[in-house]
PDB file of C-alpha atoms in Angstrom:
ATOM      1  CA  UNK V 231      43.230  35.677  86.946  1.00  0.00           C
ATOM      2  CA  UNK V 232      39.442  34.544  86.854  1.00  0.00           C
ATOM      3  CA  UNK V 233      37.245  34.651  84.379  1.00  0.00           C
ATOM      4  CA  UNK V 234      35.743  38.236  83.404  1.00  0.00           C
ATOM      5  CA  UNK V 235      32.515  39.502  84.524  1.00  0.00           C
ATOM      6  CA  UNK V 236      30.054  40.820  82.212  1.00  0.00           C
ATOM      7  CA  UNK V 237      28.988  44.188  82.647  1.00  0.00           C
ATOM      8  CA  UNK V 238      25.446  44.373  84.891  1.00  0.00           C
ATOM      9  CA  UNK V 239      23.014  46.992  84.112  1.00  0.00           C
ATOM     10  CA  UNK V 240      22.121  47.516  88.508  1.00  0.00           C
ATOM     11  CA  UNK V 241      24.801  44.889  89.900  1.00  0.00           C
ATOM     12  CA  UNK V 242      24.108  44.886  93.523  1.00  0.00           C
ATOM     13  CA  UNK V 243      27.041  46.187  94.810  1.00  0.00           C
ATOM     14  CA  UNK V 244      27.081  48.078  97.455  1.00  0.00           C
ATOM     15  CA  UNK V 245      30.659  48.530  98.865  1.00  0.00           C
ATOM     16  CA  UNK V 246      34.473  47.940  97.442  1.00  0.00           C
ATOM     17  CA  UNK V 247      36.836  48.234  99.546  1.00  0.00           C
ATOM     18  CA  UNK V 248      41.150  48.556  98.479  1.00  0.00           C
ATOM     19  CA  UNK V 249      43.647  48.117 101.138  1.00  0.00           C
ATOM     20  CA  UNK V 250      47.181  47.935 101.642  1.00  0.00           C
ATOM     21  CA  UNK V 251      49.284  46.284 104.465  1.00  0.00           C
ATOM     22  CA  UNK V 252      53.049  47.862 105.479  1.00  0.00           C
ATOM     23  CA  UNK V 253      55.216  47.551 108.325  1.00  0.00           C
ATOM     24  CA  UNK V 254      53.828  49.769 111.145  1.00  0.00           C
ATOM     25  CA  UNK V 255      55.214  53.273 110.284  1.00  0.00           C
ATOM     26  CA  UNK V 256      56.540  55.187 113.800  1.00  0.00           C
ATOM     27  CA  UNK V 257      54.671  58.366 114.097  1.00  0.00           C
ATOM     28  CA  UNK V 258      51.798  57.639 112.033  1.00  0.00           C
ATOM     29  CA  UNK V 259      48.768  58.392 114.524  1.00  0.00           C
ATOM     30  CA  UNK V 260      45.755  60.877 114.166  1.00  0.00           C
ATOM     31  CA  UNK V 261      48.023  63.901 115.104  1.00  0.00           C
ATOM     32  CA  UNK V 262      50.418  63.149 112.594  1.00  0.00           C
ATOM     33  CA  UNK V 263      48.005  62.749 110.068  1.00  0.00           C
ATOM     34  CA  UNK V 264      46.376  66.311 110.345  1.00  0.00           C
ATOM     35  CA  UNK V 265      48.831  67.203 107.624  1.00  0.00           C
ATOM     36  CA  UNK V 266      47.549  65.057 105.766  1.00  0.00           C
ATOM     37  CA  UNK V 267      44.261  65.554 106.016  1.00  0.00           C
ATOM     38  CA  UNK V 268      44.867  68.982 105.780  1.00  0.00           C
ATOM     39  CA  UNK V 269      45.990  69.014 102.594  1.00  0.00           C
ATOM     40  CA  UNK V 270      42.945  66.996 101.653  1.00  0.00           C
ATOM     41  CA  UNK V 271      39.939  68.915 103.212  1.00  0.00           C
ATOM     42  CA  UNK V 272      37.918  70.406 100.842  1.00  0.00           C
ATOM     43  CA  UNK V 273      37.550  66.781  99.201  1.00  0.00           C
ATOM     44  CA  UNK V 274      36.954  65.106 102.364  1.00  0.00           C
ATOM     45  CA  UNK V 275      36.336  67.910 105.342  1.00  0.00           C
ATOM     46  CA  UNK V 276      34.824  64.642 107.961  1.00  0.00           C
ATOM     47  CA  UNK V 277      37.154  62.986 110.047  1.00  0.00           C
ATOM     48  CA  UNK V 278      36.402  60.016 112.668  1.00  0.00           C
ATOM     49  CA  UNK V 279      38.524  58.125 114.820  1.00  0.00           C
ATOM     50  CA  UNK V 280      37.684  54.479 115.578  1.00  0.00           C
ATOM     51  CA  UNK V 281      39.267  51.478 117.232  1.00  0.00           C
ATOM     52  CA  UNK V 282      42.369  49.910 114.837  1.00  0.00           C
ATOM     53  CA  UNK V 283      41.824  46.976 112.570  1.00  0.00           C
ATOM     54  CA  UNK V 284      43.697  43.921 114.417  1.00  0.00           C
ATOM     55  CA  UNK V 285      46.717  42.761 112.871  1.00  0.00           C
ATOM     56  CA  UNK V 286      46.950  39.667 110.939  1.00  0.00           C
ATOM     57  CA  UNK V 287      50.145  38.801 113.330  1.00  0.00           C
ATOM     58  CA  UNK V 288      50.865  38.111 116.709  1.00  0.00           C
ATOM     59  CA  UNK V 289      54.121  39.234 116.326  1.00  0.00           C
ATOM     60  CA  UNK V 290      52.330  42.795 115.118  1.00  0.00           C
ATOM     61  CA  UNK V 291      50.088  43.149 118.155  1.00  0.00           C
ATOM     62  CA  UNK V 292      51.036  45.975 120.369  1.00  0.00           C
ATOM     63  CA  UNK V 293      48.917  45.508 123.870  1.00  0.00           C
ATOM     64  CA  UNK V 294      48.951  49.035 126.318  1.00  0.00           C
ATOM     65  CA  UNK V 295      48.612  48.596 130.241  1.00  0.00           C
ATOM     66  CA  UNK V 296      48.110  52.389 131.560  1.00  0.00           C
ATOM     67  CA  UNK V 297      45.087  55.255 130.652  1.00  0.00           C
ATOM     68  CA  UNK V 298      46.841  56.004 126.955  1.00  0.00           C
ATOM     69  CA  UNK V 299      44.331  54.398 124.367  1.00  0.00           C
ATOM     70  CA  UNK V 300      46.847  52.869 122.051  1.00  0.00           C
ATOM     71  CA  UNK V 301      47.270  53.356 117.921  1.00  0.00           C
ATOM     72  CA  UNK V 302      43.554  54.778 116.729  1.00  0.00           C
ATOM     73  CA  UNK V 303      42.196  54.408 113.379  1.00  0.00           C
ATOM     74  CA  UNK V 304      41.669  57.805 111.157  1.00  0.00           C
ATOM     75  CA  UNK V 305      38.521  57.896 109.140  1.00  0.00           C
ATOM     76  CA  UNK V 306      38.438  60.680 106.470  1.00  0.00           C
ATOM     77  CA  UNK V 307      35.163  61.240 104.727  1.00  0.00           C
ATOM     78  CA  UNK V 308      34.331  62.709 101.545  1.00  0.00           C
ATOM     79  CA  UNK V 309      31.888  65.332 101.023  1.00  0.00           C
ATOM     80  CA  UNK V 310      29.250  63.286  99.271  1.00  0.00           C
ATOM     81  CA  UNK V 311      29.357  60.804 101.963  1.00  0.00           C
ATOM     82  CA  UNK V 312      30.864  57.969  99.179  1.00  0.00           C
ATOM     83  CA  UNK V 313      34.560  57.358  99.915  1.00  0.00           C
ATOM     84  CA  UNK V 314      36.542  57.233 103.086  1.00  0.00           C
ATOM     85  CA  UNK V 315      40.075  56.869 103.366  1.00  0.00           C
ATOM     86  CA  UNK V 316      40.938  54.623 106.004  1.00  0.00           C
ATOM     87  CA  UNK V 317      44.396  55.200 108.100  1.00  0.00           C
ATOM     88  CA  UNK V 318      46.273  53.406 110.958  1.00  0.00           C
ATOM     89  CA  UNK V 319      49.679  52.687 111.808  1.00  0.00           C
ATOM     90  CA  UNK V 320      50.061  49.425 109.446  1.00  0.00           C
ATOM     91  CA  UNK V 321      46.988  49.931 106.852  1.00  0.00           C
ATOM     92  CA  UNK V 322      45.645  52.311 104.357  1.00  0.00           C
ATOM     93  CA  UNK V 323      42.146  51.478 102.957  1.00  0.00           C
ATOM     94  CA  UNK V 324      39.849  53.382 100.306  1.00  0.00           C
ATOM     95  CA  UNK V 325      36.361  52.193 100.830  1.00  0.00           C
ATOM     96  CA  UNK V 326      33.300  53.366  98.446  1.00  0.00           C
ATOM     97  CA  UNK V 327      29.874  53.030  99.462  1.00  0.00           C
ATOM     98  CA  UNK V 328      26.823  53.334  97.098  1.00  0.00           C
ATOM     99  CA  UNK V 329      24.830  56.651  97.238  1.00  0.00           C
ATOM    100  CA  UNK V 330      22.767  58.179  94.564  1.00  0.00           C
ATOM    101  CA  UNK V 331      25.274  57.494  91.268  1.00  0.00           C
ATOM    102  CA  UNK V 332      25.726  54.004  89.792  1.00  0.00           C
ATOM    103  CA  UNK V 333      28.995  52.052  91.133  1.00  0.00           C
ATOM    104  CA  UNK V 334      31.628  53.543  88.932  1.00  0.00           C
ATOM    105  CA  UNK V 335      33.280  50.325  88.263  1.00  0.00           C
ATOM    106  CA  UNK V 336      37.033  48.796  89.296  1.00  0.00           C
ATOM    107  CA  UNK V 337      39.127  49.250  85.965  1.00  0.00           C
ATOM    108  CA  UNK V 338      39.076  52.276  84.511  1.00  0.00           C
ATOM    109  CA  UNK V 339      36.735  52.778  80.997  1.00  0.00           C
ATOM    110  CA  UNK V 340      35.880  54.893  77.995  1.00  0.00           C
ATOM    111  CA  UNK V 341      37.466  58.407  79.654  1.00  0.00           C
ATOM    112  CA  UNK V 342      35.888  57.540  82.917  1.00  0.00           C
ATOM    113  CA  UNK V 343      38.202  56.274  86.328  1.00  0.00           C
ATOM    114  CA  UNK V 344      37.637  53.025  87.690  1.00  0.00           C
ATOM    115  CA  UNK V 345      37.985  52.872  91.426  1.00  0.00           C
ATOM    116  CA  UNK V 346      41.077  51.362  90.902  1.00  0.00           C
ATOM    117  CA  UNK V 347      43.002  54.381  89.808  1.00  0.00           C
ATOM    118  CA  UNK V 348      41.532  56.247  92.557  1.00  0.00           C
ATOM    119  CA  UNK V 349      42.972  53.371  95.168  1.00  0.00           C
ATOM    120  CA  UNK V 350      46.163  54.673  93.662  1.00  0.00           C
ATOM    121  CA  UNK V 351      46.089  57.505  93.395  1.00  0.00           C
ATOM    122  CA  UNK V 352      45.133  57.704  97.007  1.00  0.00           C
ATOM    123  CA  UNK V 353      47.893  55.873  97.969  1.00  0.00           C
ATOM    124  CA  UNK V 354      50.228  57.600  95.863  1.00  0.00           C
ATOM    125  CA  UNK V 355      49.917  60.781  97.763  1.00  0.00           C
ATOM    126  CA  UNK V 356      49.863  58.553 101.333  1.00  0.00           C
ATOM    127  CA  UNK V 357      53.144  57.236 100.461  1.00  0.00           C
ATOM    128  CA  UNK V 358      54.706  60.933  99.831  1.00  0.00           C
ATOM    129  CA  UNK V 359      53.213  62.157 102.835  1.00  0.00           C
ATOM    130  CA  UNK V 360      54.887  59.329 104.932  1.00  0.00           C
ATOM    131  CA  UNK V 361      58.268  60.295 102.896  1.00  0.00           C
ATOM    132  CA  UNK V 362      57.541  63.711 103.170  1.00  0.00           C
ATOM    133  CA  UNK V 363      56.389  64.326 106.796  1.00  0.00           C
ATOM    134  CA  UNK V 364      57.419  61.414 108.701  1.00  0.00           C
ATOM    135  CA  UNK V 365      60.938  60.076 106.860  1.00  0.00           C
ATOM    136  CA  UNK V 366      59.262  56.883 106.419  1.00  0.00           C
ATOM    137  CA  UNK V 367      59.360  54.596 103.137  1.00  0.00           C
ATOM    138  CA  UNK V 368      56.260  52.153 102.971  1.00  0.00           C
ATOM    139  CA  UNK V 369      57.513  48.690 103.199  1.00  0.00           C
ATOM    140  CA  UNK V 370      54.269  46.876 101.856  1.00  0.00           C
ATOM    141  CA  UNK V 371      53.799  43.488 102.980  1.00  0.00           C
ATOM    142  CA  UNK V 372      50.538  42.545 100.976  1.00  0.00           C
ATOM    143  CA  UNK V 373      46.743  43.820  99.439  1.00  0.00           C
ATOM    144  CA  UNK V 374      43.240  43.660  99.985  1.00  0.00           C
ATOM    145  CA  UNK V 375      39.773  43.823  98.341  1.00  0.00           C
ATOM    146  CA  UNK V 376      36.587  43.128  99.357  1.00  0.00           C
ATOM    147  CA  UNK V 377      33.584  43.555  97.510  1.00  0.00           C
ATOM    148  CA  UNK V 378      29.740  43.980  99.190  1.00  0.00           C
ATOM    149  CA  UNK V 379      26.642  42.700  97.482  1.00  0.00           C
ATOM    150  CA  UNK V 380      22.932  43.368  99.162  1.00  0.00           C
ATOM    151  CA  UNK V 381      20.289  41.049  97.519  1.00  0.00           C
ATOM    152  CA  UNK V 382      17.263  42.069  98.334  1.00  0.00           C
ATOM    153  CA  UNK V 383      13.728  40.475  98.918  1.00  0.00           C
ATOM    154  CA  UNK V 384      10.887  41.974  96.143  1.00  0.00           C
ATOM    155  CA  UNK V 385      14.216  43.359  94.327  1.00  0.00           C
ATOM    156  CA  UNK V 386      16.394  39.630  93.943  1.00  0.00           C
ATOM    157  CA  UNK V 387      14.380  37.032  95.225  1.00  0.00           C
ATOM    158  CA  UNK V 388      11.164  36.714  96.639  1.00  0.00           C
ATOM    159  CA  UNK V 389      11.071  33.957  98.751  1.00  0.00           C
ATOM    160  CA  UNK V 390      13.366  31.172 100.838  1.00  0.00           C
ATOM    161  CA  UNK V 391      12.714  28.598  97.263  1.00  0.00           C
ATOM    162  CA  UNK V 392      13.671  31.632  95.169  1.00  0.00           C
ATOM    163  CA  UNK V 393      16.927  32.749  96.750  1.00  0.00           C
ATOM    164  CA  UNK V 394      18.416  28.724  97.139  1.00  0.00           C
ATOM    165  CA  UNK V 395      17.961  28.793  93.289  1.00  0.00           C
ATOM    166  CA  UNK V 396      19.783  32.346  93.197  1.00  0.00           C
ATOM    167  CA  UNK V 397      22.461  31.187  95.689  1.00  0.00           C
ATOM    168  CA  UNK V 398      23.155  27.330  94.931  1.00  0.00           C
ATOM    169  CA  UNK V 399      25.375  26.906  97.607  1.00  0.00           C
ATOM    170  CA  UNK V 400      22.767  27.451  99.873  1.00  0.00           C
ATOM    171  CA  UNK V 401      20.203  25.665  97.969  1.00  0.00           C
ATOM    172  CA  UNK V 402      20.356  22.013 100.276  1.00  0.00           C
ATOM    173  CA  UNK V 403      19.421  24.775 103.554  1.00  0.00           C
ATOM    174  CA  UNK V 404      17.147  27.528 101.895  1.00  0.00           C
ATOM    175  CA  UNK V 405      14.970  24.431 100.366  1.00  0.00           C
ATOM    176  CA  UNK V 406      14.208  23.536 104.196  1.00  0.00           C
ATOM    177  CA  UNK V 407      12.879  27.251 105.168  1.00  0.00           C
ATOM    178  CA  UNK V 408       9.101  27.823 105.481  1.00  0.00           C
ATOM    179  CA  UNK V 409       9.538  31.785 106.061  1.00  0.00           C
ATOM    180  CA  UNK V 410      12.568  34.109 105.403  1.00  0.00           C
ATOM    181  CA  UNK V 411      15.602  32.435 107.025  1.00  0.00           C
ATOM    182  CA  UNK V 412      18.162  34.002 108.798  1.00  0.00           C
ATOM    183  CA  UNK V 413      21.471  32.952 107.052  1.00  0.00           C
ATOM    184  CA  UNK V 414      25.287  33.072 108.951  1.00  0.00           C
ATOM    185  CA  UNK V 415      27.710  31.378 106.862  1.00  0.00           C
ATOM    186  CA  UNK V 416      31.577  32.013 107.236  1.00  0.00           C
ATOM    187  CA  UNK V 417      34.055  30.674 104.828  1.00  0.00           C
ATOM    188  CA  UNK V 418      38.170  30.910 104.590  1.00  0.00           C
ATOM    189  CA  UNK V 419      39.692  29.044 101.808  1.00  0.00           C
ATOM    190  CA  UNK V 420      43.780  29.471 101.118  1.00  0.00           C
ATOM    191  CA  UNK V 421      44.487  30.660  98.460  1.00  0.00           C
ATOM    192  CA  UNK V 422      48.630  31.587  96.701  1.00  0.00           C
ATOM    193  CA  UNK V 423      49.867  33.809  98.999  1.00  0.00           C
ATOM    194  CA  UNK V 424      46.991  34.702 100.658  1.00  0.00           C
ATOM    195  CA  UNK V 425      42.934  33.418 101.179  1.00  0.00           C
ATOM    196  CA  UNK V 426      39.392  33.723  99.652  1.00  0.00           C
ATOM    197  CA  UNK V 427      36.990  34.517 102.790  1.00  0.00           C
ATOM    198  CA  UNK V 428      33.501  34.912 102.196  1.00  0.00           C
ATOM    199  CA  UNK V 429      30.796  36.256 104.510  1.00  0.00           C
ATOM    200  CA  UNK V 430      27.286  35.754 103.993  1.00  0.00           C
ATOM    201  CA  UNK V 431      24.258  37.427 106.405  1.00  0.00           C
ATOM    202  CA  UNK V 432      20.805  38.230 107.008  1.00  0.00           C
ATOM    203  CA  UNK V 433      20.678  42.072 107.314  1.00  0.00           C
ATOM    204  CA  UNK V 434      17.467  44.206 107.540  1.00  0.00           C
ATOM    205  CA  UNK V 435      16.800  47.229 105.366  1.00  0.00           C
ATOM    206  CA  UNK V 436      15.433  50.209 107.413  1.00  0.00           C
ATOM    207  CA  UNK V 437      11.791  50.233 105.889  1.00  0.00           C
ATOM    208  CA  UNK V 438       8.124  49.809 106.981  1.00  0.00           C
ATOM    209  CA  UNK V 439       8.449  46.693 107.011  1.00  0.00           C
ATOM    210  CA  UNK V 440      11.598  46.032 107.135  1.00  0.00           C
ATOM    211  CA  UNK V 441      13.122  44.175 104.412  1.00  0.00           C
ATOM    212  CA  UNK V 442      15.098  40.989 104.692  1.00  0.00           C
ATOM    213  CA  UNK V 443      18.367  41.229 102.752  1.00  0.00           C
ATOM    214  CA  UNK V 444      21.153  38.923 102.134  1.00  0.00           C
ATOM    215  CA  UNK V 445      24.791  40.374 102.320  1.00  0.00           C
ATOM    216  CA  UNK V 446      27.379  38.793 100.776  1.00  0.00           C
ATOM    217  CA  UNK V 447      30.417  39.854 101.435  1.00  0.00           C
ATOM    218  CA  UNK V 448      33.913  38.350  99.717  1.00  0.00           C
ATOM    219  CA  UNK V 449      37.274  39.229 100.290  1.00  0.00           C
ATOM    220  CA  UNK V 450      40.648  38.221  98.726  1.00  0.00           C
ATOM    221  CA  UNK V 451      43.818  39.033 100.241  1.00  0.00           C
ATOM    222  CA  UNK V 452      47.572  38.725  99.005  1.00  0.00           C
ATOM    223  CA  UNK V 453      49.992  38.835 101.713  1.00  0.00           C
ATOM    224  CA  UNK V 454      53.835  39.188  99.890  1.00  0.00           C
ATOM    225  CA  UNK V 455      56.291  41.785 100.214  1.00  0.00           C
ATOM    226  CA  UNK V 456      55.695  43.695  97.236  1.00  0.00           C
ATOM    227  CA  UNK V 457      56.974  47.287  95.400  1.00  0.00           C
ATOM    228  CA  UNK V 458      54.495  50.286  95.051  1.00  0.00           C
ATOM    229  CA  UNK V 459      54.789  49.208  91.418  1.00  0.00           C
ATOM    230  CA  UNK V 460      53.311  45.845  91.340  1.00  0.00           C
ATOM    231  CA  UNK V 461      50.115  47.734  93.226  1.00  0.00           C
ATOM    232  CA  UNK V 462      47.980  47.399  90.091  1.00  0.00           C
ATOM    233  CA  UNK V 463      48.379  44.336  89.056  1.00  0.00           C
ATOM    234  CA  UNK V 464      47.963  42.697  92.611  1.00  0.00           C
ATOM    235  CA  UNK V 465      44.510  44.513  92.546  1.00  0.00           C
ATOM    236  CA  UNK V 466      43.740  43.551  89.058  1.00  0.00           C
ATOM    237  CA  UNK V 467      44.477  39.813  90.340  1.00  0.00           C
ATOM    238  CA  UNK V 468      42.410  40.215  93.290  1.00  0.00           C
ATOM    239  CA  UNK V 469      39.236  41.617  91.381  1.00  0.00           C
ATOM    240  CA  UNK V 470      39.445  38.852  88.904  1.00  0.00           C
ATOM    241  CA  UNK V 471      39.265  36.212  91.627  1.00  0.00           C
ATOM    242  CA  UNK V 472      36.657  38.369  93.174  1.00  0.00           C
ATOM    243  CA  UNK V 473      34.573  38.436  89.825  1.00  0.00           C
ATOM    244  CA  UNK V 474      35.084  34.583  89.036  1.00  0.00           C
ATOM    245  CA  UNK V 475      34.221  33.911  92.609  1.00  0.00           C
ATOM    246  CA  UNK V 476      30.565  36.013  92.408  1.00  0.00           C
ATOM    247  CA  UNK V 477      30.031  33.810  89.313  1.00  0.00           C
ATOM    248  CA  UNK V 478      30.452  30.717  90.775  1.00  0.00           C
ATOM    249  CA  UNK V 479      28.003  32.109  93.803  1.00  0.00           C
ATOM    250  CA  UNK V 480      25.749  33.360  91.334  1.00  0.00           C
ATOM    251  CA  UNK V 481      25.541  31.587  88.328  1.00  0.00           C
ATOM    252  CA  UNK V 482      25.541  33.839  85.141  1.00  0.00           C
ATOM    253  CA  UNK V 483      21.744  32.458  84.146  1.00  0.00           C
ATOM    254  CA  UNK V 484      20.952  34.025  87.253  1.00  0.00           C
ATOM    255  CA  UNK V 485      22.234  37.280  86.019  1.00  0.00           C
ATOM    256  CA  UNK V 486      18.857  38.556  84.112  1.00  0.00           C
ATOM    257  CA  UNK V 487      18.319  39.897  88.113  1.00  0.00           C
ATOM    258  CA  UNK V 488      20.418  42.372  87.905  1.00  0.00           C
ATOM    259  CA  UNK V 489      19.009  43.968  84.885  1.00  0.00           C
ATOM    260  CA  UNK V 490      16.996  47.046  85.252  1.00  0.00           C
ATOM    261  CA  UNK V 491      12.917  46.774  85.038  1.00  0.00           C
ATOM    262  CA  UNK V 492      13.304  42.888  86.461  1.00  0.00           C
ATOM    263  CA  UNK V 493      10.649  41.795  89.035  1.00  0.00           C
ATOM    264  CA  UNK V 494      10.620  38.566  90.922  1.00  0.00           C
TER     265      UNK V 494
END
């Protein structure tokens, strides 16, 4: 596991995302899952349907000649707008998204629940409503995390010099830039049993002006066969590689950023 991250006072996290990969369960589609989300409506009383996430697989892609649609994705969103359980036929995801309260953390602490123990609880009751409903036992063939950060211009950095110092990977490039650059860099790296991808992007906040902001996005995935019981600690593996990885990105003397009252 990598090495731990120290607490930030406004870390710049905007999104964590938990997923789960199984063997595509027969039945599971949005008509299915009205149980479920039945059962789960006052907590999140949104639903959306959108376009399934692509298998990792060829063997797992299932093409459809004819008007039907083919499998759909569920979206169920919570009243506060903050999580949304993600279903399809082979994945179950819990993302949150930043709002008004602080991020709540990954492990739990003090007597407060890190989004870890929601993840799992989450997919606690998912896996009884497969039993339950549909006669199906998840076979889970591997995990996911990602993890969103949104560094802002005026909140971060302040200019193309300032952010290469912030993000020393891109230091050689940023150095270059005479105004805000626009930054695209893609990154896979295998890792055991599964990879390290990173994502980093020029996004605009909606503002007058608009603000220039640099998304980084990481992901670590762990694709094994693997018991509902070993959930926890393939997550707790996942976020430490996460957390070592956002150090190495952004150095720990560049941490004083992310405390609250900073200006650039």
């Amino acid at each position: 596991m990598g090495r731990p991250l120290g607490k930030l006072e406004e870390p710049p996290i905007t999104e964590v995302v938990c997923g789960s990969f199984f063997k595509p369960v027969p039945g599971l589609d949005p008509v299915s899952l009205g149980a479920f989300w039945k059962a789960r409506q006052k907590e999140f009383p949104r639903r959306e349907f959108k376009a399934p996430i692509a298998p990792a697989s060829l063997e797992g892609i299932e093409l459809n000649f004819g008007p039907d649609v083919g499998p759909l994705r569920t979206w169920l969103i919570s009243k506060d707008d903050v999580f949304i359980i993600q279903v399809q036929h082979d994945r179950f995801y819990l993302n949150w998204r930043v709002r008004q309260d602080a991020y709540p953390r990954f492990n739990d602490w003090d007597a407060n629940k890190g989004l870890l123990s929601r993840f799992l609880g989450e997919h606690e009751a998912f896996e009884r409503f497969c039993s339950e409903e549909l006669g199906a036992k998840l076979e889970l063939q591997g995990i996911e995390l990602a993890k969103i950060d949104h560094l802002e211009r005026g909140r971060h950095w302040k200019d193309s010099r300032d952010l290469a110092w912030l993000l020393p990977m891109l230091g050689p490039a940023l150095e270059l830039a005479e105004r805000d650059p626009v930054v695209a860099v893609r990154l896979t790296t295998p890792r055991d049993e599964g990879s390290v991808d990173i994502a980093i992007d020029t996004v605009l906040r909606v503002a007058q002006p608009p603000v220039p902001v640099v998304k980084l996005e990481c992901r670590r995935s762990i694709r094994r066969a693997l018991p509902s019981s070993e959930l926890a600690g393939a997550f707790k593996r996942a976020n430490g590689d996460l957390n070592e990885l956002f150090v190495r990105l952004i150095p720990e003397d560049r941490h004083e950023r992310f405390k609250k009252g900073w200006q650039p």
